[in-house]
Every structure is written in C-alpha cells, then in structure tokens.
PDB file of C-alpha atoms in Angstrom:
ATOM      1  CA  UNK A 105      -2.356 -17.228 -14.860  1.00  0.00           C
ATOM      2  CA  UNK A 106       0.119 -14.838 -16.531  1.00  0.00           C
ATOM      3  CA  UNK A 107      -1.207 -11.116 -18.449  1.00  0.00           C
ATOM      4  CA  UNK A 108       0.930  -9.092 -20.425  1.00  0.00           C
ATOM      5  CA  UNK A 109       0.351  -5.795 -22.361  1.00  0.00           C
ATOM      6  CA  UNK A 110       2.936  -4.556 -23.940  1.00  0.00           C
ATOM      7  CA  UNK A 111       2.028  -0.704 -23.691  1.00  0.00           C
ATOM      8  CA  UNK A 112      -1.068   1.581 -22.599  1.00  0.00           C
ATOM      9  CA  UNK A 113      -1.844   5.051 -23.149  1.00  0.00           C
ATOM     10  CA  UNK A 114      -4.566   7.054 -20.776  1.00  0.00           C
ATOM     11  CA  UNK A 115      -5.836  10.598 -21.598  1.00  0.00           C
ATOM     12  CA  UNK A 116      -7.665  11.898 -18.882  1.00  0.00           C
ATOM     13  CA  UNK A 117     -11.041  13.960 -19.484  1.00  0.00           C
ATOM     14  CA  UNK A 118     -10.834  15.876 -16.406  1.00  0.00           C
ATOM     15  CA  UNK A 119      -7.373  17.773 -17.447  1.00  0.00           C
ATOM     16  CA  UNK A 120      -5.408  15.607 -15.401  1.00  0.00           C
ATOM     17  CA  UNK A 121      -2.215  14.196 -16.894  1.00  0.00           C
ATOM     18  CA  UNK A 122      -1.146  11.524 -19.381  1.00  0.00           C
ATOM     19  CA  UNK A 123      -0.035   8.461 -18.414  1.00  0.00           C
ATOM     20  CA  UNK A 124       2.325   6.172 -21.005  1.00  0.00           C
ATOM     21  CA  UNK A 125       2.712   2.684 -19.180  1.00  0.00           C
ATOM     22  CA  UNK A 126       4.892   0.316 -20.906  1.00  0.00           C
ATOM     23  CA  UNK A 127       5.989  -3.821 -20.282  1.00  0.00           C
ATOM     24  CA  UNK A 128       3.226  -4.771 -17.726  1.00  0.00           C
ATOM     25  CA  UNK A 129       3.004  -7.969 -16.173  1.00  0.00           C
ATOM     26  CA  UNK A 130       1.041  -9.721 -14.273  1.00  0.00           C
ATOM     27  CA  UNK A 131       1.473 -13.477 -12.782  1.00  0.00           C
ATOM     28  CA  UNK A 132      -1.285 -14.718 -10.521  1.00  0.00           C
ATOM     29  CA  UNK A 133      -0.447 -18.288  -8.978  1.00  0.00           C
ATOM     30  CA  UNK A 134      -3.256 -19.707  -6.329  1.00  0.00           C
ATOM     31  CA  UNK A 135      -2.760 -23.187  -5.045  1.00  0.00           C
ATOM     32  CA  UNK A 136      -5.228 -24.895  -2.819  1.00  0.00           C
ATOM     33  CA  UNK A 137      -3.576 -26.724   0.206  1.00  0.00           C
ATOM     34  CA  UNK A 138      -5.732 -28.952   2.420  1.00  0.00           C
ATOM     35  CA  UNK A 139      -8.487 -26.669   3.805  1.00  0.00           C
ATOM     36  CA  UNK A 140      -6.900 -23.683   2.667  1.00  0.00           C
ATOM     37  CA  UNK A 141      -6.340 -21.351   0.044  1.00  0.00           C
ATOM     38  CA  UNK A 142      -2.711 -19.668  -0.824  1.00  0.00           C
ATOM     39  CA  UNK A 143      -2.105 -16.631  -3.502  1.00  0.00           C
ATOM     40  CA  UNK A 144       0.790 -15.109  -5.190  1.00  0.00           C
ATOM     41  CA  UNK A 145       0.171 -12.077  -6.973  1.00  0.00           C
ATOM     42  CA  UNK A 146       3.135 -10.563  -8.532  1.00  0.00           C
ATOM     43  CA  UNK A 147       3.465  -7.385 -11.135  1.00  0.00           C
ATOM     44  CA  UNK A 148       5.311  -5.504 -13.350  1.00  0.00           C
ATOM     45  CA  UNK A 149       5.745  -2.462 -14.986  1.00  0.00           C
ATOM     46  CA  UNK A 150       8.761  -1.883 -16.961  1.00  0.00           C
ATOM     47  CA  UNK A 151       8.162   1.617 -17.157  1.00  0.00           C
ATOM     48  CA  UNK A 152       5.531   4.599 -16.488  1.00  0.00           C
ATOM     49  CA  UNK A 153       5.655   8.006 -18.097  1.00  0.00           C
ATOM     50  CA  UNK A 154       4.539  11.052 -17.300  1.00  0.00           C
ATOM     51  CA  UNK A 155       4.774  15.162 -18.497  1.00  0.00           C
ATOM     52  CA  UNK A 156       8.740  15.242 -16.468  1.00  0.00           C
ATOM     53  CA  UNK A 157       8.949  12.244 -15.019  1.00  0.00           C
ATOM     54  CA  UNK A 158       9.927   8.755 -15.799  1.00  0.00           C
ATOM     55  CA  UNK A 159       9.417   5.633 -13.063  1.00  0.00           C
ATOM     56  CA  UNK A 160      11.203   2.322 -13.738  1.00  0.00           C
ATOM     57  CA  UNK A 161      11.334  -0.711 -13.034  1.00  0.00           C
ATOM     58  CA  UNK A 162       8.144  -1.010 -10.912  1.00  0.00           C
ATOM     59  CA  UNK A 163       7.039  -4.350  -9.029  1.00  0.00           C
ATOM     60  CA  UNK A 164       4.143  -5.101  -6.513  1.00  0.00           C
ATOM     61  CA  UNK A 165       4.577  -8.545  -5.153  1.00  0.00           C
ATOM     62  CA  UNK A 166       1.170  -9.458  -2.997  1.00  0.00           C
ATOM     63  CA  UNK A 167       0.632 -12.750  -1.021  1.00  0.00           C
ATOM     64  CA  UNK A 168      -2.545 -13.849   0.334  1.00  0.00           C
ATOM     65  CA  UNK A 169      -2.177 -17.028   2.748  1.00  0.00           C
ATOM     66  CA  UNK A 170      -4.338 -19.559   4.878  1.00  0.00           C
ATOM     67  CA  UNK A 171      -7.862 -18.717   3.354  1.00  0.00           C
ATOM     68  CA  UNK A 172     -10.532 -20.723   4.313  1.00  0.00           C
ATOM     69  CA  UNK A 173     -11.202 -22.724   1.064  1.00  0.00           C
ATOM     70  CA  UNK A 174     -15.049 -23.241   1.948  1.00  0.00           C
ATOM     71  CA  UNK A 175     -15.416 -19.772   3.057  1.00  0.00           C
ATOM     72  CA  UNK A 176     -13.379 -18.259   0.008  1.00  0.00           C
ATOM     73  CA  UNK A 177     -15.909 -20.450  -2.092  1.00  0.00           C
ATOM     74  CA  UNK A 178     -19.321 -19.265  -0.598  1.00  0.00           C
ATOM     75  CA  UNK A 179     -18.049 -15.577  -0.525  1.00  0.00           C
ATOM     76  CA  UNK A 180     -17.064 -15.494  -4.745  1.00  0.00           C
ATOM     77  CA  UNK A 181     -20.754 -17.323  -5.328  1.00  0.00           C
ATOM     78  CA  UNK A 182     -22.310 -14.966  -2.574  1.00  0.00           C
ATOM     79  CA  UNK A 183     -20.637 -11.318  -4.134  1.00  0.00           C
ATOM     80  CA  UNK A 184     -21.479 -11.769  -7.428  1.00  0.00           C
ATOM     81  CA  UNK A 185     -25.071 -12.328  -6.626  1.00  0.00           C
ATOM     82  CA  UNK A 186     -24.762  -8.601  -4.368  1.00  0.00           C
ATOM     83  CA  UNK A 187     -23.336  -7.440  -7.475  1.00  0.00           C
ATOM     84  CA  UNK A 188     -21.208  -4.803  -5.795  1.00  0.00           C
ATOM     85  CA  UNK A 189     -23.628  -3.854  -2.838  1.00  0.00           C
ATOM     86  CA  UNK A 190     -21.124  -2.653  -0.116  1.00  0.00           C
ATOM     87  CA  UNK A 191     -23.445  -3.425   2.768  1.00  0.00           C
ATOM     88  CA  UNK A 192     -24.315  -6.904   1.335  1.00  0.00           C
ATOM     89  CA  UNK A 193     -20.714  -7.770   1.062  1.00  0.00           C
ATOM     90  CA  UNK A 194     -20.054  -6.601   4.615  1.00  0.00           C
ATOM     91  CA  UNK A 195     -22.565  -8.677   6.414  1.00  0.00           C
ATOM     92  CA  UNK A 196     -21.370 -11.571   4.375  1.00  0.00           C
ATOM     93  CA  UNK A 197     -17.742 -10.605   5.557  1.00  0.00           C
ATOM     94  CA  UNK A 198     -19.164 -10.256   8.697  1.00  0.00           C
ATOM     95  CA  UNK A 199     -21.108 -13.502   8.869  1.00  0.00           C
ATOM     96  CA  UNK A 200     -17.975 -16.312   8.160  1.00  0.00           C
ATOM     97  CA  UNK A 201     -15.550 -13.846  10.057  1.00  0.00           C
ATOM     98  CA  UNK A 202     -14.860 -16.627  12.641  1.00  0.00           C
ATOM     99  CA  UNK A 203     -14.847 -19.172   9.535  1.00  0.00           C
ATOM    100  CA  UNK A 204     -12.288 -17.018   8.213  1.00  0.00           C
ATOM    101  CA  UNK A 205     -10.264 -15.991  11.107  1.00  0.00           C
ATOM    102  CA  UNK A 206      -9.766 -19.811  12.595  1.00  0.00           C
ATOM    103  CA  UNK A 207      -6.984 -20.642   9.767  1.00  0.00           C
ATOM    104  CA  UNK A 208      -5.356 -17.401  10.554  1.00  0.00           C
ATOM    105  CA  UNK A 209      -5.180 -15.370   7.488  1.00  0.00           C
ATOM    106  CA  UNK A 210      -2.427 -13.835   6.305  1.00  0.00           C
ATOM    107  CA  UNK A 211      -1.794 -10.568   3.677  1.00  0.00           C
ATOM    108  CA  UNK A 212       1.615  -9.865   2.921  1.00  0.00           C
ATOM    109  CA  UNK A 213       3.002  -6.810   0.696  1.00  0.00           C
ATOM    110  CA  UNK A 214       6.521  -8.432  -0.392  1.00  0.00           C
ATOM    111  CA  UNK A 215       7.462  -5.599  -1.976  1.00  0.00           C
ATOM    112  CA  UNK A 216       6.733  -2.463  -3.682  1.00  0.00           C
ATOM    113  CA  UNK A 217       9.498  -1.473  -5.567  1.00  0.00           C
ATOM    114  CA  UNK A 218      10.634   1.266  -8.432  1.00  0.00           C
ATOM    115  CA  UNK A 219      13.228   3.619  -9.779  1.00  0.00           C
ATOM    116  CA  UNK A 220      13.913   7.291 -10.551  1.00  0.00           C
ATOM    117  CA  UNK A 221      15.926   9.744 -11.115  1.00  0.00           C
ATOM    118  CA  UNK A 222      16.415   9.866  -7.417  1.00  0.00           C
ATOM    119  CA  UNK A 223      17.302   6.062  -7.176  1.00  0.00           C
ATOM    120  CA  UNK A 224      15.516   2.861  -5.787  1.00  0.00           C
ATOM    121  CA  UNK A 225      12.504   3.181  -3.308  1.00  0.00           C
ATOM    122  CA  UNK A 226      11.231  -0.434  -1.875  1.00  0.00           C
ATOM    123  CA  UNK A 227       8.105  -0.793   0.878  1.00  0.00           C
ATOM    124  CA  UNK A 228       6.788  -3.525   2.286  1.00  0.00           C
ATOM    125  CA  UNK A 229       4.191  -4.667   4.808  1.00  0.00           C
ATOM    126  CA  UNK A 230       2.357  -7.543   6.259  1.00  0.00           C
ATOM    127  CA  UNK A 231      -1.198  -8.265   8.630  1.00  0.00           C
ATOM    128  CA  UNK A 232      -1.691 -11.422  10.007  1.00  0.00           C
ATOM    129  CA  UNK A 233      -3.754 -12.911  12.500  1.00  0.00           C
ATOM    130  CA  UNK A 234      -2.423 -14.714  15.578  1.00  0.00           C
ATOM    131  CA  UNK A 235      -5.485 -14.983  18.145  1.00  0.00           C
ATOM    132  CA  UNK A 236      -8.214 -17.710  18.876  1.00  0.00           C
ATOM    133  CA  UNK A 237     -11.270 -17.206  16.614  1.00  0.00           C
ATOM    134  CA  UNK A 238     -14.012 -18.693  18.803  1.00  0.00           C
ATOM    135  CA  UNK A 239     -13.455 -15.610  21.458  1.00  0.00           C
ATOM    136  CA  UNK A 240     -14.056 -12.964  18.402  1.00  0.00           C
ATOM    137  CA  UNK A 241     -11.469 -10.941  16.973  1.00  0.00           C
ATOM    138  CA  UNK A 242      -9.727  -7.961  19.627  1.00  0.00           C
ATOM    139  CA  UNK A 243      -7.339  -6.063  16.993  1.00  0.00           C
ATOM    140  CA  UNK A 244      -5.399  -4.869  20.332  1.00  0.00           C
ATOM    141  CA  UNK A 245      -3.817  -8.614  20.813  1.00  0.00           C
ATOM    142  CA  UNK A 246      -4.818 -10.668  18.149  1.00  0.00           C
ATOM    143  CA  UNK A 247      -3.445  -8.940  15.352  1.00  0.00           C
ATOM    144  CA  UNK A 248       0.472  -8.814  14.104  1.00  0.00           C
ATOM    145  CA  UNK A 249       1.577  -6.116  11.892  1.00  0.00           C
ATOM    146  CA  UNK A 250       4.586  -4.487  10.469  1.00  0.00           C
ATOM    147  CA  UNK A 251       5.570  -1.764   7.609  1.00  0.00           C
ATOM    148  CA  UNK A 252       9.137  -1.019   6.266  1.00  0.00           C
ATOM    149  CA  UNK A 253      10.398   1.728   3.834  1.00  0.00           C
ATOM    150  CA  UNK A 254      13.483   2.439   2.466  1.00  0.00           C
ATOM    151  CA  UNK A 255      14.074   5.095   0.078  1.00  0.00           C
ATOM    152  CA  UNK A 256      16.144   8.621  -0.888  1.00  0.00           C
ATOM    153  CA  UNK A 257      15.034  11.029   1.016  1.00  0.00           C
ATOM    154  CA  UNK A 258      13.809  13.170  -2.157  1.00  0.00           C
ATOM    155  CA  UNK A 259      11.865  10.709  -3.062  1.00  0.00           C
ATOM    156  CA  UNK A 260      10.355  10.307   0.065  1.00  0.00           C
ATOM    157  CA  UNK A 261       9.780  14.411   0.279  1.00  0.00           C
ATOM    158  CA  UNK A 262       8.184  13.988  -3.493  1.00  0.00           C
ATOM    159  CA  UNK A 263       5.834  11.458  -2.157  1.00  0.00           C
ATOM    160  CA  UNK A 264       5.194  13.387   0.832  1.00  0.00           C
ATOM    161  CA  UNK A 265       4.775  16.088  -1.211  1.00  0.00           C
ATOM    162  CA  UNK A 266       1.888  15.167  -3.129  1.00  0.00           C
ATOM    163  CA  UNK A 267      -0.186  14.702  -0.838  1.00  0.00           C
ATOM    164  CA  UNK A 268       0.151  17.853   1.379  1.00  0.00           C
ATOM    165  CA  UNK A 269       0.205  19.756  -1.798  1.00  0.00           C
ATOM    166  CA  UNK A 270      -3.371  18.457  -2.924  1.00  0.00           C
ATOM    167  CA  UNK A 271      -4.397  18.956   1.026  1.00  0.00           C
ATOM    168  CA  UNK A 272      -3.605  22.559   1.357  1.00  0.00           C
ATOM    169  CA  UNK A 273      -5.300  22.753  -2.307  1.00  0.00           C
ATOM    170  CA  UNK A 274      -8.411  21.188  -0.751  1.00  0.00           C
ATOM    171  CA  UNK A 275      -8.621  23.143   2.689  1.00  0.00           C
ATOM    172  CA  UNK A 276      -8.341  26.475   0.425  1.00  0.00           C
ATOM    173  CA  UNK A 277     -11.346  25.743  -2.058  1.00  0.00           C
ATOM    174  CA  UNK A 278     -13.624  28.788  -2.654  1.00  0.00           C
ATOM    175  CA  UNK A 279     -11.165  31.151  -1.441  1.00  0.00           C
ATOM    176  CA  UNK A 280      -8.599  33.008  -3.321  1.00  0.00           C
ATOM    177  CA  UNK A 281      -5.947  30.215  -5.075  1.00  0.00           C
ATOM    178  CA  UNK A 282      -1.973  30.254  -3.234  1.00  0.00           C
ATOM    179  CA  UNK A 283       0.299  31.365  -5.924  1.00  0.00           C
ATOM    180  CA  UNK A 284       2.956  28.636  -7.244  1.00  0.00           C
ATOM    181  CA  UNK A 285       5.907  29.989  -5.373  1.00  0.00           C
ATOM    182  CA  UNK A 286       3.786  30.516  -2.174  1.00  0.00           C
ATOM    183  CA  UNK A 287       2.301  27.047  -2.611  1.00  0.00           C
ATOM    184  CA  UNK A 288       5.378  25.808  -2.876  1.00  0.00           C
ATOM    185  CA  UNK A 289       7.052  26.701  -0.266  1.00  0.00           C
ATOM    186  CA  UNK A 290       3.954  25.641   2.031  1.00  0.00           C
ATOM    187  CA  UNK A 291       4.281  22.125   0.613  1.00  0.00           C
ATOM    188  CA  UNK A 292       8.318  22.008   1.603  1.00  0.00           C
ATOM    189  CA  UNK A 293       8.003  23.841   5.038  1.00  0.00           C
ATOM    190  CA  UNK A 294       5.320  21.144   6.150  1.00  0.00           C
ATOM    191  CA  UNK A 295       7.296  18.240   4.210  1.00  0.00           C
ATOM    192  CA  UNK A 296      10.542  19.289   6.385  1.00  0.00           C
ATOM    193  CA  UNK A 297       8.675  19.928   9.908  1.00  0.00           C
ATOM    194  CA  UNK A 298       6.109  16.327   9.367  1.00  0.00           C
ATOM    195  CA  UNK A 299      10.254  14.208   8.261  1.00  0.00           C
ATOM    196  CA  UNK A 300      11.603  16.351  11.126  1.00  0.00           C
ATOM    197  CA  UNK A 301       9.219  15.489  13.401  1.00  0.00           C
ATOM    198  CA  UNK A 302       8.912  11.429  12.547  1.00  0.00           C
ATOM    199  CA  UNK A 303      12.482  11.167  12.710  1.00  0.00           C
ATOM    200  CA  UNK A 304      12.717  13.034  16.445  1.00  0.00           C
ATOM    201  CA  UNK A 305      10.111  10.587  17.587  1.00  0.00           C
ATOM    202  CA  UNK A 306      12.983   7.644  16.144  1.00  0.00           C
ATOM    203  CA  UNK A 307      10.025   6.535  13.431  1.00  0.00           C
ATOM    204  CA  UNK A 308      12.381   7.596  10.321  1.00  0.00           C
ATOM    205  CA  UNK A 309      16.034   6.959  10.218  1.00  0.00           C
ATOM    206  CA  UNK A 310      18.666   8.858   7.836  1.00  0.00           C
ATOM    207  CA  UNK A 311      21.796   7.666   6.948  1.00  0.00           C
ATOM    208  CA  UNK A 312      23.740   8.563   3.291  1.00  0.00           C
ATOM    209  CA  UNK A 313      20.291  10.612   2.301  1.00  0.00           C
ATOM    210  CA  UNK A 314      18.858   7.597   2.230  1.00  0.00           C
ATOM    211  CA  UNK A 315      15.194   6.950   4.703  1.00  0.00           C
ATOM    212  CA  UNK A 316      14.650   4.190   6.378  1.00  0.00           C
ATOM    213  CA  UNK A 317      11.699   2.996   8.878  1.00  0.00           C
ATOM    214  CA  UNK A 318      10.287  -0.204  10.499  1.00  0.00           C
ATOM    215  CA  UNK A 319       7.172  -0.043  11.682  1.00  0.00           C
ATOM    216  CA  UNK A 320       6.288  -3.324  14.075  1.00  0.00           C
ATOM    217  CA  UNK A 321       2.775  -3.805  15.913  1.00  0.00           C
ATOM    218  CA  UNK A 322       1.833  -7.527  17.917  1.00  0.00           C
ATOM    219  CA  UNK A 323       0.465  -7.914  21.445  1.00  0.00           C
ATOM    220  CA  UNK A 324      -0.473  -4.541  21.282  1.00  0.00           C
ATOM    221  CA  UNK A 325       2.611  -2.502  21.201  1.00  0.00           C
ATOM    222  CA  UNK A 326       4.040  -0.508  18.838  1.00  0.00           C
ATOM    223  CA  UNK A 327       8.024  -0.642  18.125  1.00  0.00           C
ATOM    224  CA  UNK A 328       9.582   1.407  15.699  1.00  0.00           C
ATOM    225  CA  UNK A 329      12.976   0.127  14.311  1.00  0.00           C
ATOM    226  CA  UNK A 330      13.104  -2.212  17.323  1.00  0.00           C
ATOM    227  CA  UNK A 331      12.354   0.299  20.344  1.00  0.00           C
ATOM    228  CA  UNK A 332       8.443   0.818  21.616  1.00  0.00           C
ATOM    229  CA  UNK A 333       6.941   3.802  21.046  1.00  0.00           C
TER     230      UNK A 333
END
C-alpha cells in the first residue's frame, strides 16, 4: 500500500505554530510468511516548514517482524470491538503474550533520518525478543536492545534544547515567567552540563562536531559504544 499527499498545511488553535509539510510518502508492505506476520513501514517527507526553520529530507523506516499471524488476527477483530478502551486492549495484550512472544517478535527503527541547516542527523533502534516464552517474559535476560545516534552536535543541543526549555517552563507555572535571555541561558547551561556529563560517562562520543552514541542492552548488561556501563 503506497499514500502520497503532495502538501499539508496545519494552523494550530492553541497559538502554537504553523506547520507547512510538503512531498509525504508513505509505503506500507506486510507479507505473511508461514505462521508469521512481517511489516515494512517506510516514510517520507520531502520537506517540513516552520516560522525559521526548514527540515529536509525526512525518512522513518519501521520494521515489524515474526508476528504471530493467529494472534495478530484475533487482536485487530478483538480492538475494534474495545473501540479504544486502554484497559480492554491491555488484558487482551496481556492474554496471547506467550502466543505472541514464542515467534520472537521483533521492532526495528531502520532509520530516522533528516536535514538542516546544521547538516544530517540519523537514529536508529531495535527490541527484540530472544528468551523461551513458556517460562514468561524476564525483560532482565530475555530482551535484546540497542539505540544509535549520529548527528552535529547543534543539532543535538537544539533537540536537547526543546525539551529542557518546555521543562523549566513547566516546573515554573504560577510563579513569575523567566525572562528570554534568562531562560535562555538556563536552557544552554543544562544542555552543556546533561552533553558534558553523557559524554564523561563514554555514552556520547565527539569527533569533527559531530555526536555519536551506541547504546547496546542483551543478557542484561548495558554497553555503550562497545564497553559496559
């Protein structure tokens, strides 16, 4: 199944800002193999807009592998019936976990890619399961995980940025708002000590301005760009 739109504008009503998106696509491709169920999700944006900012070039390749084709069945007839009900869709979760867990799922983030100004950014990640279903599932050995990143470093402070900026925004509601340049300089003095701080514990590398990281978890241990943590 392929879905294009060639462009989208949003307005937001609660005075947050526009977004222009333009040359999206979207490619779904799910096979059924044997007793299981394999899907490819891969999109596209050929570029997002916003007040000062453009982003290019985006693309978020998912993979889903080794679902239980019964189970995948009874869970699509069984949801729509809760008709969003979290706690309905939980015990059903819940109820064919072992079902589920015995052809060893797999989710994979390929990639999450884009551009900017500040060049290419590209993460990935993947969760697997590698233990024996019929003794339940122990997320301490049976589990295999890993995260990478590699982006400029301003990009990486932008990110970062964000989301400390909205935090400190959050922590200070009802009391007297942080002016721009004093907010400001909050969000880059805890941006610098949290990269400082990763990178002394060897989690983030730097080489050319450029960030790096991988993030490995399986048998319980943690390894960061190849040495345990």
């Amino acid at each position: 199944v392929k879905w294009t739109l060639d462009s989208m504008h949003t307005e937001p009503k609660n005075g947050g800002e526009p977004v222009q998106i333009d040359g999206l696509t979207m490619d779904i491709d799910t096979k059924q193999e044997g007793d299981v169920v394999n899907t490819g999700i891969n999109t596209a944006v050929k570029l997002v807009t916003v007040p000062g900012k453009k982003i290019n070039d985006i693309a978020v390749d998912l993979a889903l592998r080794n679902l239980d084709a019964t189970w995948l069945n009874q869970f699509t007839k069984q949801s729509q019936q809760a008709q969003g009900d979290p706690q309905a869709l939980q015990a059903m979760l819940m109820g064919g976990l072992q079902q589920l867990l015995a052809r060893k799922p797999e989710l994979e983030i390929k990639r999450i890619a884009w551009r900017s100004d500040e060049g290419a950014a590209e993460l990935s990640a993947g969760l697997s399961y590698q233990g024996d279903a019929t003794k339940g599932l122990n997320p301490a050995t049976d589990i295999k995980a890993h995260a990478k990143l590699n982006m400029p470093k301003p990009v990486l402070e932008s990110l970062m940025g964000s989301r400390v900026r909205d935090a400190l925004i959050a922590d200070n509601e009802g009391d007297e708002d942080y002016n721009p340049q004093q907010l400001a300089t909050m969000v880059q003095d805890d941006v610098k000590l949290r990269i400082d701080t990763l990178m002394q514990a060897g989690v983030l590398q730097e080489k050319d301005n450029q960030m790096s990281a991988l993030i490995e978890y399986a048998g319980g241990e943690v390894k960061a760009n190849g040495k345990k943590l």
